[in-house]
GROMACS .gro file of N, CA and C in nm:
model
  543
    1UNK      N    1   5.435  -1.602  -1.574
    1UNK     CA    2   5.293  -1.627  -1.587
    1UNK      C    3   5.218  -1.520  -1.506
    2UNK      N    4   5.125  -1.455  -1.572
    2UNK     CA    5   5.051  -1.350  -1.500
    2UNK      C    6   4.928  -1.410  -1.430
    3UNK      N    7   4.861  -1.325  -1.349
    3UNK     CA    8   4.746  -1.372  -1.270
    3UNK      C    9   4.629  -1.415  -1.358
    4UNK      N   10   4.616  -1.355  -1.478
    4UNK     CA   11   4.504  -1.391  -1.566
    4UNK      C   12   4.517  -1.532  -1.621
    5UNK      N   13   4.639  -1.574  -1.650
    5UNK     CA   14   4.657  -1.708  -1.707
    5UNK      C   15   4.679  -1.814  -1.599
    6UNK      N   16   4.698  -1.773  -1.478
    6UNK     CA   17   4.720  -1.866  -1.369
    6UNK      C   18   4.584  -1.915  -1.316
    7UNK      N   19   4.556  -2.047  -1.327
    7UNK     CA   20   4.427  -2.098  -1.281
    7UNK      C   21   4.409  -2.082  -1.130
    8UNK      N   22   4.519  -2.067  -1.058
    8UNK     CA   23   4.509  -2.048  -0.913
    8UNK      C   24   4.541  -1.903  -0.879
    9UNK      N   25   4.485  -1.811  -0.959
    9UNK     CA   26   4.516  -1.669  -0.937
    9UNK      C   27   4.474  -1.627  -0.797
   10UNK      N   28   4.544  -1.528  -0.749
   10UNK     CA   29   4.519  -1.483  -0.612
   10UNK      C   30   4.380  -1.423  -0.599
   11UNK      N   31   4.330  -1.427  -0.478
   11UNK     CA   32   4.199  -1.369  -0.447
   11UNK      C   33   4.204  -1.219  -0.470
   12UNK      N   34   4.107  -1.168  -0.542
   12UNK     CA   35   4.097  -1.023  -0.563
   12UNK      C   36   3.965  -0.978  -0.505
   13UNK      N   37   3.971  -0.880  -0.417
   13UNK     CA   38   3.853  -0.828  -0.351
   13UNK      C   39   3.751  -0.778  -0.452
   14UNK      N   40   3.798  -0.713  -0.557
   14UNK     CA   41   3.708  -0.654  -0.656
   14UNK      C   42   3.626  -0.759  -0.730
   15UNK      N   43   3.678  -0.879  -0.744
   15UNK     CA   44   3.602  -0.984  -0.815
   15UNK      C   45   3.477  -1.024  -0.737
   16UNK      N   46   3.475  -0.993  -0.608
   16UNK     CA   47   3.359  -1.023  -0.524
   16UNK      C   48   3.281  -0.898  -0.488
   17UNK      N   49   3.351  -0.791  -0.453
   17UNK     CA   50   3.283  -0.674  -0.399
   17UNK      C   51   3.191  -0.605  -0.499
   18UNK      N   52   3.237  -0.587  -0.621
   18UNK     CA   53   3.154  -0.515  -0.719
   18UNK      C   54   3.030  -0.594  -0.759
   19UNK      N   55   3.042  -0.723  -0.800
   19UNK     CA   56   2.921  -0.796  -0.835
   19UNK      C   57   2.823  -0.811  -0.717
   20UNK      N   58   2.875  -0.834  -0.598
   20UNK     CA   59   2.789  -0.846  -0.481
   20UNK      C   60   2.717  -0.714  -0.453
   21UNK      N   61   2.788  -0.604  -0.462
   21UNK     CA   62   2.726  -0.473  -0.439
   21UNK      C   63   2.619  -0.443  -0.543
   22UNK      N   64   2.649  -0.468  -0.669
   22UNK     CA   65   2.551  -0.441  -0.775
   22UNK      C   66   2.428  -0.530  -0.760
   23UNK      N   67   2.448  -0.659  -0.740
   23UNK     CA   68   2.334  -0.751  -0.726
   23UNK      C   69   2.249  -0.718  -0.605
   24UNK      N   70   2.315  -0.691  -0.493
   24UNK     CA   71   2.242  -0.658  -0.371
   24UNK      C   72   2.172  -0.523  -0.384
   25UNK      N   73   2.234  -0.429  -0.456
   25UNK     CA   74   2.169  -0.298  -0.478
   25UNK      C   75   2.041  -0.317  -0.558
   26UNK      N   76   2.047  -0.396  -0.664
   26UNK     CA   77   1.928  -0.419  -0.747
   26UNK      C   78   1.816  -0.480  -0.661
   27UNK      N   79   1.850  -0.579  -0.580
   27UNK     CA   80   1.751  -0.643  -0.493
   27UNK      C   81   1.695  -0.544  -0.391
   28UNK      N   82   1.783  -0.474  -0.322
   28UNK     CA   83   1.739  -0.382  -0.216
   28UNK      C   84   1.659  -0.266  -0.274
   29UNK      N   85   1.706  -0.211  -0.386
   29UNK     CA   86   1.633  -0.099  -0.447
   29UNK      C   87   1.498  -0.145  -0.501
   30UNK      N   88   1.494  -0.259  -0.566
   30UNK     CA   89   1.368  -0.309  -0.621
   30UNK      C   90   1.265  -0.341  -0.513
   31UNK      N   91   1.308  -0.411  -0.409
   31UNK     CA   92   1.214  -0.443  -0.301
   31UNK      C   93   1.179  -0.318  -0.221
   32UNK      N   94   1.274  -0.227  -0.204
   32UNK     CA   95   1.247  -0.102  -0.133
   32UNK      C   96   1.143  -0.018  -0.205
   33UNK      N   97   1.156  -0.008  -0.338
   33UNK     CA   98   1.055   0.065  -0.416
   33UNK      C   99   0.920  -0.004  -0.408
   34UNK      N  100   0.921  -0.138  -0.412
   34UNK     CA  101   0.796  -0.212  -0.398
   34UNK      C  102   0.728  -0.182  -0.265
   35UNK      N  103   0.804  -0.183  -0.157
   35UNK     CA  104   0.748  -0.153  -0.025
   35UNK      C  105   0.698  -0.009  -0.019
   36UNK      N  106   0.775   0.082  -0.077
   36UNK     CA  107   0.735   0.223  -0.077
   36UNK      C  108   0.600   0.242  -0.146
   37UNK      N  109   0.577   0.167  -0.255
   37UNK     CA  110   0.453   0.181  -0.329
   37UNK      C  111   0.347   0.080  -0.285
   38UNK      N  112   0.364   0.019  -0.168
   38UNK     CA  113   0.260  -0.064  -0.108
   38UNK      C  114   0.255  -0.208  -0.157
   39UNK      N  115   0.357  -0.257  -0.223
   39UNK     CA  116   0.358  -0.396  -0.269
   39UNK      C  117   0.425  -0.482  -0.162
   40UNK      N  118   0.342  -0.535  -0.071
   40UNK     CA  119   0.394  -0.609   0.044
   40UNK      C  120   0.375  -0.759   0.031
   41UNK      N  121   0.324  -0.807  -0.081
   41UNK     CA  122   0.295  -0.950  -0.095
   41UNK      C  123   0.420  -1.032  -0.117
   42UNK      N  124   0.402  -1.162  -0.115
   42UNK     CA  125   0.512  -1.254  -0.141
   42UNK      C  126   0.625  -1.238  -0.041
   43UNK      N  127   0.746  -1.241  -0.093
   43UNK     CA  128   0.865  -1.233  -0.009
   43UNK      C  129   0.929  -1.095  -0.010
   44UNK      N  130   0.858  -0.994  -0.058
   44UNK     CA  131   0.917  -0.862  -0.075
   44UNK      C  132   0.981  -0.812   0.054
   45UNK      N  133   0.907  -0.808   0.162
   45UNK     CA  134   0.960  -0.753   0.287
   45UNK      C  135   1.072  -0.839   0.343
   46UNK      N  136   1.053  -0.971   0.342
   46UNK     CA  137   1.155  -1.061   0.396
   46UNK      C  138   1.285  -1.046   0.318
   47UNK      N  139   1.276  -1.048   0.184
   47UNK     CA  140   1.397  -1.032   0.103
   47UNK      C  141   1.461  -0.896   0.127
   48UNK      N  142   1.381  -0.793   0.137
   48UNK     CA  143   1.435  -0.658   0.157
   48UNK      C  144   1.511  -0.650   0.290
   49UNK      N  145   1.452  -0.702   0.395
   49UNK     CA  146   1.513  -0.691   0.527
   49UNK      C  147   1.637  -0.779   0.543
   50UNK      N  148   1.629  -0.903   0.498
   50UNK     CA  149   1.739  -0.995   0.522
   50UNK      C  150   1.849  -0.988   0.418
   51UNK      N  151   1.812  -0.980   0.292
   51UNK     CA  152   1.917  -0.981   0.189
   51UNK      C  153   1.980  -0.844   0.169
   52UNK      N  154   1.924  -0.741   0.233
   52UNK     CA  155   1.993  -0.612   0.229
   52UNK      C  156   2.122  -0.620   0.310
   53UNK      N  157   2.133  -0.722   0.395
   53UNK     CA  158   2.259  -0.744   0.465
   53UNK      C  159   2.370  -0.777   0.366
   54UNK      N  160   2.334  -0.841   0.254
   54UNK     CA  161   2.433  -0.866   0.148
   54UNK      C  162   2.480  -0.733   0.088
   55UNK      N  163   2.391  -0.636   0.081
   55UNK     CA  164   2.427  -0.503   0.031
   55UNK      C  165   2.527  -0.437   0.126
   56UNK      N  166   2.503  -0.455   0.256
   56UNK     CA  167   2.596  -0.400   0.355
   56UNK      C  168   2.733  -0.465   0.339
   57UNK      N  169   2.736  -0.597   0.327
   57UNK     CA  170   2.862  -0.668   0.309
   57UNK      C  171   2.931  -0.624   0.180
   58UNK      N  172   2.856  -0.620   0.071
   58UNK     CA  173   2.914  -0.577  -0.057
   58UNK      C  174   2.967  -0.435  -0.048
   59UNK      N  175   2.891  -0.348   0.018
   59UNK     CA  176   2.935  -0.209   0.033
   59UNK      C  177   3.063  -0.199   0.113
   60UNK      N  178   3.072  -0.276   0.222
   60UNK     CA  179   3.195  -0.274   0.302
   60UNK      C  180   3.314  -0.326   0.223
   61UNK      N  181   3.295  -0.435   0.149
   61UNK     CA  182   3.403  -0.489   0.066
   61UNK      C  183   3.443  -0.388  -0.043
   62UNK      N  184   3.344  -0.326  -0.102
   62UNK     CA  185   3.370  -0.226  -0.206
   62UNK      C  186   3.445  -0.107  -0.147
   63UNK      N  187   3.404  -0.064  -0.029
   63UNK     CA  188   3.470   0.044   0.042
   63UNK      C  189   3.618   0.010   0.066
   64UNK      N  190   3.645  -0.112   0.115
   64UNK     CA  191   3.783  -0.155   0.140
   64UNK      C  192   3.863  -0.162   0.010
   65UNK      N  193   3.800  -0.213  -0.094
   65UNK     CA  194   3.868  -0.228  -0.222
   65UNK      C  195   3.905  -0.093  -0.283
   66UNK      N  196   3.826   0.009  -0.254
   66UNK     CA  197   3.849   0.142  -0.312
   66UNK      C  198   3.896   0.243  -0.206
   67UNK      N  199   3.967   0.196  -0.105
   67UNK     CA  200   4.008   0.279   0.006
   67UNK      C  201   4.089   0.402  -0.039
   68UNK      N  202   4.178   0.382  -0.135
   68UNK     CA  203   4.259   0.497  -0.181
   68UNK      C  204   4.170   0.603  -0.246
   69UNK      N  205   4.070   0.561  -0.322
   69UNK     CA  206   3.977   0.656  -0.384
   69UNK      C  207   3.895   0.727  -0.276
   70UNK      N  208   3.855   0.656  -0.172
   70UNK     CA  209   3.780   0.718  -0.063
   70UNK      C  210   3.864   0.828   0.001
   71UNK      N  211   3.992   0.800   0.022
   71UNK     CA  212   4.081   0.900   0.081
   71UNK      C  213   4.094   1.024  -0.007
   72UNK      N  214   4.101   1.004  -0.138
   72UNK     CA  215   4.111   1.117  -0.231
   72UNK      C  216   3.982   1.200  -0.223
   73UNK      N  217   3.867   1.135  -0.224
   73UNK     CA  218   3.740   1.207  -0.216
   73UNK      C  219   3.725   1.279  -0.082
   74UNK      N  220   3.777   1.220   0.025
   74UNK     CA  221   3.767   1.282   0.157
   74UNK      C  222   3.841   1.416   0.162
   75UNK      N  223   3.945   1.429   0.083
   75UNK     CA  224   4.023   1.554   0.082
   75UNK      C  225   3.954   1.665   0.004
   76UNK      N  226   3.851   1.632  -0.071
   76UNK     CA  227   3.778   1.732  -0.149
   76UNK      C  228   3.650   1.771  -0.077
   77UNK      N  229   3.611   1.897  -0.091
   77UNK     CA  230   3.494   1.948  -0.020
   77UNK      C  231   3.368   1.869  -0.056
   78UNK      N  232   3.343   1.846  -0.183
   78UNK     CA  233   3.222   1.775  -0.226
   78UNK      C  234   3.218   1.634  -0.169
   79UNK      N  235   3.329   1.562  -0.178
   79UNK     CA  236   3.335   1.426  -0.126
   79UNK      C  237   3.313   1.421   0.023
   80UNK      N  238   3.380   1.511   0.094
   80UNK     CA  239   3.363   1.516   0.239
   80UNK      C  240   3.220   1.552   0.276
   81UNK      N  241   3.160   1.650   0.205
   81UNK     CA  242   3.022   1.692   0.234
   81UNK      C  243   2.924   1.577   0.213
   82UNK      N  244   2.939   1.503   0.103
   82UNK     CA  245   2.848   1.391   0.076
   82UNK      C  246   2.864   1.279   0.177
   83UNK      N  247   2.987   1.247   0.213
   83UNK     CA  248   3.010   1.141   0.311
   83UNK      C  249   2.954   1.181   0.447
   84UNK      N  250   2.980   1.305   0.488
   84UNK     CA  251   2.930   1.351   0.618
   84UNK      C  252   2.777   1.362   0.618
   85UNK      N  253   2.718   1.396   0.504
   85UNK     CA  254   2.571   1.401   0.494
   85UNK      C  255   2.512   1.262   0.516
   86UNK      N  256   2.578   1.161   0.462
   86UNK     CA  257   2.532   1.023   0.483
   86UNK      C  258   2.541   0.983   0.629
   87UNK      N  259   2.651   1.017   0.695
   87UNK     CA  260   2.667   0.986   0.837
   87UNK      C  261   2.562   1.062   0.920
   88UNK      N  262   2.540   1.189   0.887
   88UNK     CA  263   2.441   1.269   0.960
   88UNK      C  264   2.301   1.211   0.943
   89UNK      N  265   2.266   1.170   0.821
   89UNK     CA  266   2.134   1.110   0.797
   89UNK      C  267   2.118   0.981   0.877
   90UNK      N  268   2.224   0.902   0.886
   90UNK     CA  269   2.219   0.779   0.965
   90UNK      C  270   2.195   0.811   1.113
   91UNK      N  271   2.266   0.908   1.166
   91UNK     CA  272   2.249   0.946   1.307
   91UNK      C  273   2.108   0.997   1.331
   92UNK      N  274   2.058   1.082   1.244
   92UNK     CA  275   1.924   1.139   1.257
   92UNK      C  276   1.817   1.030   1.251
   93UNK      N  277   1.841   0.927   1.169
   93UNK     CA  278   1.744   0.818   1.155
   93UNK      C  279   1.716   0.748   1.288
   94UNK      N  280   1.813   0.751   1.379
   94UNK     CA  281   1.797   0.681   1.506
   94UNK      C  282   1.758   0.774   1.622
   95UNK      N  283   1.736   0.901   1.592
   95UNK     CA  284   1.693   0.994   1.696
   95UNK      C  285   1.544   0.975   1.718
   96UNK      N  286   1.503   0.949   1.843
   96UNK     CA  287   1.359   0.933   1.869
   96UNK      C  288   1.284   1.064   1.844
   97UNK      N  289   1.176   1.055   1.770
   97UNK     CA  290   1.099   1.174   1.737
   97UNK      C  291   0.968   1.181   1.814
   98UNK      N  292   0.960   1.113   1.924
   98UNK     CA  293   0.840   1.119   2.007
   98UNK      C  294   0.739   1.009   1.980
   99UNK      N  295   0.764   0.923   1.882
   99UNK     CA  296   0.668   0.818   1.850
   99UNK      C  297   0.658   0.711   1.956
  100UNK      N  298   0.765   0.689   2.029
  100UNK     CA  299   0.764   0.585   2.131
  100UNK      C  300   0.729   0.639   2.269
  101UNK      N  301   0.729   0.770   2.283
  101UNK     CA  302   0.702   0.830   2.414
  101UNK      C  303   0.552   0.839   2.439
  102UNK      N  304   0.511   0.831   2.565
  102UNK     CA  305   0.369   0.849   2.596
  102UNK      C  306   0.323   0.986   2.544
  103UNK      N  307   0.211   0.988   2.477
  103UNK     CA  308   0.160   1.112   2.420
  103UNK      C  309   0.230   1.153   2.293
  104UNK      N  310   0.324   1.070   2.246
  104UNK     CA  311   0.398   1.102   2.124
  104UNK      C  312   0.319   1.065   2.000
  105UNK      N  313   0.379   1.087   1.886
  105UNK     CA  314   0.317   1.059   1.757
  105UNK      C  315   0.304   0.908   1.737
  106UNK      N  316   0.190   0.863   1.692
  106UNK     CA  317   0.164   0.721   1.670
  106UNK      C  318   0.187   0.691   1.522
  107UNK      N  319   0.261   0.585   1.496
  107UNK     CA  320   0.288   0.550   1.357
  107UNK      C  321   0.165   0.487   1.292
  108UNK      N  322   0.147   0.508   1.162
  108UNK     CA  323   0.034   0.444   1.092
  108UNK      C  324   0.040   0.292   1.104
  109UNK      N  325   0.160   0.236   1.102
  109UNK     CA  326   0.174   0.090   1.112
  109UNK      C  327   0.120   0.040   1.246
  110UNK      N  328   0.148   0.113   1.354
  110UNK     CA  329   0.098   0.073   1.486
  110UNK      C  330  -0.054   0.080   1.489
  111UNK      N  331  -0.111   0.179   1.425
  111UNK     CA  332  -0.257   0.193   1.420
  111UNK      C  333  -0.318   0.076   1.343
  112UNK      N  334  -0.259   0.043   1.230
  112UNK     CA  335  -0.309  -0.068   1.148
  112UNK      C  336  -0.302  -0.199   1.225
  113UNK      N  337  -0.189  -0.224   1.292
  113UNK     CA  338  -0.174  -0.349   1.367
  113UNK      C  339  -0.274  -0.356   1.483
  114UNK      N  340  -0.302  -0.243   1.546
  114UNK     CA  341  -0.400  -0.241   1.655
  114UNK      C  342  -0.539  -0.271   1.602
  115UNK      N  343  -0.577  -0.206   1.492
  115UNK     CA  344  -0.709  -0.233   1.432
  115UNK      C  345  -0.721  -0.378   1.389
  116UNK      N  346  -0.613  -0.434   1.340
  116UNK     CA  347  -0.616  -0.572   1.291
  116UNK      C  348  -0.642  -0.670   1.404
  117UNK      N  349  -0.607  -0.636   1.527
  117UNK     CA  350  -0.625  -0.728   1.641
  117UNK      C  351  -0.759  -0.711   1.712
  118UNK      N  352  -0.837  -0.613   1.673
  118UNK     CA  353  -0.966  -0.589   1.738
  118UNK      C  354  -1.067  -0.693   1.688
  119UNK      N  355  -1.140  -0.759   1.778
  119UNK     CA  356  -1.241  -0.856   1.733
  119UNK      C  357  -1.347  -0.786   1.645
  120UNK      N  358  -1.397  -0.860   1.548
  120UNK     CA  359  -1.493  -0.803   1.453
  120UNK      C  360  -1.616  -0.742   1.521
  121UNK      N  361  -1.674  -0.805   1.623
  121UNK     CA  362  -1.790  -0.741   1.688
  121UNK      C  363  -1.757  -0.602   1.745
  122UNK      N  364  -1.637  -0.585   1.797
  122UNK     CA  365  -1.597  -0.454   1.851
  122UNK      C  366  -1.579  -0.352   1.738
  123UNK      N  367  -1.526  -0.397   1.623
  123UNK     CA  368  -1.514  -0.306   1.507
  123UNK      C  369  -1.652  -0.261   1.461
  124UNK      N  370  -1.745  -0.356   1.454
  124UNK     CA  371  -1.881  -0.322   1.411
  124UNK      C  372  -1.944  -0.223   1.509
  125UNK      N  373  -1.924  -0.248   1.638
  125UNK     CA  374  -1.980  -0.157   1.738
  125UNK      C  375  -1.918  -0.018   1.728
  126UNK      N  376  -1.787  -0.011   1.709
  126UNK     CA  377  -1.719   0.118   1.697
  126UNK      C  378  -1.768   0.195   1.575
  127UNK      N  379  -1.805   0.123   1.471
  127UNK     CA  380  -1.854   0.188   1.349
  127UNK      C  381  -2.006   0.209   1.353
  128UNK      N  382  -2.070   0.169   1.461
  128UNK     CA  383  -2.216   0.180   1.473
  128UNK      C  384  -2.283   0.112   1.354
  129UNK      N  385  -2.243  -0.012   1.334
  129UNK     CA  386  -2.287  -0.088   1.218
  129UNK      C  387  -2.322  -0.230   1.262
  130UNK      N  388  -2.427  -0.289   1.208
  130UNK     CA  389  -2.459  -0.428   1.244
  130UNK      C  390  -2.343  -0.521   1.204
  131UNK      N  391  -2.313  -0.615   1.291
  131UNK     CA  392  -2.206  -0.711   1.266
  131UNK      C  393  -2.230  -0.786   1.136
  132UNK      N  394  -2.353  -0.822   1.107
  132UNK     CA  395  -2.383  -0.898   0.985
  132UNK      C  396  -2.348  -0.818   0.860
  133UNK      N  397  -2.370  -0.687   0.862
  133UNK     CA  398  -2.335  -0.603   0.746
  133UNK      C  399  -2.184  -0.598   0.725
  134UNK      N  400  -2.112  -0.580   0.834
  134UNK     CA  401  -1.966  -0.572   0.825
  134UNK      C  402  -1.907  -0.705   0.779
  135UNK      N  403  -1.957  -0.814   0.835
  135UNK     CA  404  -1.910  -0.947   0.797
  135UNK      C  405  -1.940  -0.975   0.649
  136UNK      N  406  -2.057  -0.936   0.603
  136UNK     CA  407  -2.094  -0.957   0.463
  136UNK      C  408  -2.003  -0.876   0.369
  137UNK      N  409  -1.970  -0.754   0.409
  137UNK     CA  410  -1.883  -0.671   0.325
  137UNK      C  411  -1.742  -0.731   0.318
  138UNK      N  412  -1.694  -0.783   0.429
  138UNK     CA  413  -1.562  -0.848   0.429
  138UNK      C  414  -1.563  -0.974   0.342
  139UNK      N  415  -1.669  -1.053   0.354
  139UNK     CA  416  -1.677  -1.175   0.274
  139UNK      C  417  -1.691  -1.143   0.126
  140UNK      N  418  -1.760  -1.033   0.093
  140UNK     CA  419  -1.769  -0.991  -0.048
  140UNK      C  420  -1.631  -0.950  -0.101
  141UNK      N  421  -1.543  -0.906  -0.011
  141UNK     CA  422  -1.407  -0.869  -0.050
  141UNK      C  423  -1.313  -0.989  -0.048
  142UNK      N  424  -1.367  -1.108  -0.020
  142UNK     CA  425  -1.286  -1.229  -0.022
  142UNK      C  426  -1.219  -1.262   0.110
  143UNK      N  427  -1.264  -1.199   0.218
  143UNK     CA  428  -1.207  -1.225   0.351
  143UNK      C  429  -1.305  -1.311   0.430
  144UNK      N  430  -1.266  -1.436   0.456
  144UNK     CA  431  -1.352  -1.528   0.531
  144UNK      C  432  -1.335  -1.501   0.680
  145UNK      N  433  -1.440  -1.454   0.745
  145UNK     CA  434  -1.435  -1.420   0.887
  145UNK      C  435  -1.488  -1.532   0.975
  146UNK      N  436  -1.510  -1.648   0.920
  146UNK     CA  437  -1.556  -1.762   0.999
  146UNK      C  438  -1.686  -1.731   1.071
  147UNK      N  439  -1.687  -1.749   1.204
  147UNK     CA  440  -1.810  -1.725   1.281
  147UNK      C  441  -1.830  -1.576   1.313
  148UNK      N  442  -1.737  -1.491   1.272
  148UNK     CA  443  -1.753  -1.347   1.292
  148UNK      C  444  -1.710  -1.295   1.427
  149UNK      N  445  -1.642  -1.378   1.505
  149UNK     CA  446  -1.599  -1.331   1.637
  149UNK      C  447  -1.450  -1.299   1.642
  150UNK      N  448  -1.375  -1.341   1.543
  150UNK     CA  449  -1.230  -1.321   1.543
  150UNK      C  450  -1.190  -1.183   1.492
  151UNK      N  451  -1.061  -1.162   1.482
  151UNK     CA  452  -1.007  -1.035   1.434
  151UNK      C  453  -0.967  -1.047   1.288
  152UNK      N  454  -0.940  -0.933   1.227
  152UNK     CA  455  -0.891  -0.933   1.089
  152UNK      C  456  -0.756  -1.004   1.081
  153UNK      N  457  -0.671  -0.982   1.181
  153UNK     CA  458  -0.539  -1.047   1.182
  153UNK      C  459  -0.553  -1.199   1.184
  154UNK      N  460  -0.650  -1.250   1.260
  154UNK     CA  461  -0.672  -1.394   1.264
  154UNK      C  462  -0.722  -1.446   1.129
  155UNK      N  463  -0.800  -1.365   1.060
  155UNK     CA  464  -0.857  -1.407   0.932
  155UNK      C  465  -0.756  -1.407   0.819
  156UNK      N  466  -0.662  -1.312   0.820
  156UNK     CA  467  -0.569  -1.299   0.707
  156UNK      C  468  -0.428  -1.345   0.738
  157UNK      N  469  -0.398  -1.372   0.864
  157UNK     CA  470  -0.262  -1.413   0.900
  157UNK      C  471  -0.163  -1.299   0.880
  158UNK      N  472  -0.046  -1.331   0.827
  158UNK     CA  473   0.059  -1.230   0.811
  158UNK      C  474   0.059  -1.167   0.672
  159UNK      N  475  -0.041  -1.195   0.592
  159UNK     CA  476  -0.048  -1.141   0.455
  159UNK      C  477  -0.092  -0.994   0.460
  160UNK      N  478   0.003  -0.903   0.441
  160UNK     CA  479  -0.026  -0.760   0.451
  160UNK      C  480  -0.121  -0.710   0.342
  161UNK      N  481  -0.109  -0.767   0.225
  161UNK     CA  482  -0.197  -0.726   0.115
  161UNK      C  483  -0.342  -0.759   0.150
  162UNK      N  484  -0.363  -0.878   0.206
  162UNK     CA  485  -0.500  -0.916   0.246
  162UNK      C  486  -0.548  -0.833   0.365
  163UNK      N  487  -0.456  -0.797   0.454
  163UNK     CA  488  -0.495  -0.711   0.566
  163UNK      C  489  -0.539  -0.574   0.513
  164UNK      N  490  -0.465  -0.520   0.419
  164UNK     CA  491  -0.504  -0.392   0.358
  164UNK      C  492  -0.640  -0.405   0.290
  165UNK      N  493  -0.663  -0.517   0.223
  165UNK     CA  494  -0.791  -0.543   0.157
  165UNK      C  495  -0.903  -0.550   0.260
  166UNK      N  496  -0.877  -0.616   0.372
  166UNK     CA  497  -0.979  -0.628   0.478
  166UNK      C  498  -1.009  -0.492   0.540
  167UNK      N  499  -0.904  -0.414   0.569
  167UNK     CA  500  -0.926  -0.281   0.626
  167UNK      C  501  -1.001  -0.191   0.529
  168UNK      N  502  -0.971  -0.203   0.401
  168UNK     CA  503  -1.043  -0.123   0.301
  168UNK      C  504  -1.191  -0.161   0.301
  169UNK      N  505  -1.220  -0.290   0.315
  169UNK     CA  506  -1.360  -0.334   0.320
  169UNK      C  507  -1.429  -0.282   0.445
  170UNK      N  508  -1.359  -0.283   0.558
  170UNK     CA  509  -1.418  -0.234   0.683
  170UNK      C  510  -1.449  -0.085   0.671
  171UNK      N  511  -1.360  -0.010   0.611
  171UNK     CA  512  -1.373   0.136   0.607
  171UNK      C  513  -1.442   0.187   0.480
  172UNK      N  514  -1.482   0.096   0.391
  172UNK     CA  515  -1.533   0.138   0.260
  172UNK      C  516  -1.672   0.201   0.266
  173UNK      N  517  -1.753   0.159   0.357
  173UNK     CA  518  -1.889   0.211   0.363
  173UNK      C  519  -1.897   0.308   0.479
  174UNK      N  520  -1.952   0.426   0.456
  174UNK     CA  521  -1.963   0.519   0.570
  174UNK      C  522  -2.052   0.462   0.679
  175UNK      N  523  -2.002   0.475   0.801
  175UNK     CA  524  -2.079   0.426   0.914
  175UNK      C  525  -2.197   0.520   0.938
  176UNK      N  526  -2.309   0.464   0.985
  176UNK     CA  527  -2.422   0.550   1.020
  176UNK      C  528  -2.381   0.649   1.130
  177UNK      N  529  -2.451   0.760   1.139
  177UNK     CA  530  -2.416   0.862   1.237
  177UNK      C  531  -2.464   0.827   1.378
  178UNK      N  532  -2.553   0.733   1.391
  178UNK     CA  533  -2.598   0.692   1.524
  178UNK      C  534  -2.596   0.541   1.534
  179UNK      N  535  -2.593   0.490   1.655
  179UNK     CA  536  -2.587   0.347   1.677
  179UNK      C  537  -2.716   0.280   1.633
  180UNK      N  538  -2.705   0.156   1.577
  180UNK     CA  539  -2.826   0.084   1.538
  180UNK      C  540  -2.908   0.043   1.661
  181UNK      N  541  -3.037   0.035   1.645
  181UNK     CA  542  -3.124  -0.002   1.758
  181UNK      C  543  -3.138  -0.151   1.769
   0.00000   0.00000   0.00000
């Protein structure tokens, strides 16, 4: 009796590694492209960050299942070059580029998060704009600012799409060149 006809056939790594890798790749690639193109709503970021661990697991299982093929590719210049390029890119990804150092480059995400935490009256003052005008523009964009003393982050919570919408409303009208009297 062969393994195909045996209902208790032995565990085969390939029966798990390939489908897991393909499914996780589709999820990771789809959510990654969504994030790249600014689609942050729903569960996109959460699924991308957490379920990409399934891609790592599938990749490791796939790597183990195809170990002999990996060894053959390692002996060839092209295979070795591609594998080493992947390792080099991984190492470079973790090299600090000055963003965390004092006086270093500030990430756009850090700037957005900082602006989101600034109380609305301070944003209006920084833009040399009456608070009532700024609050009205935000409310016209569907952002309820309540009494107008809170921050954009307090108004939209963790919804990045709404935060982007709020920031667009704040920055949509050119601020006057001088402070209001």
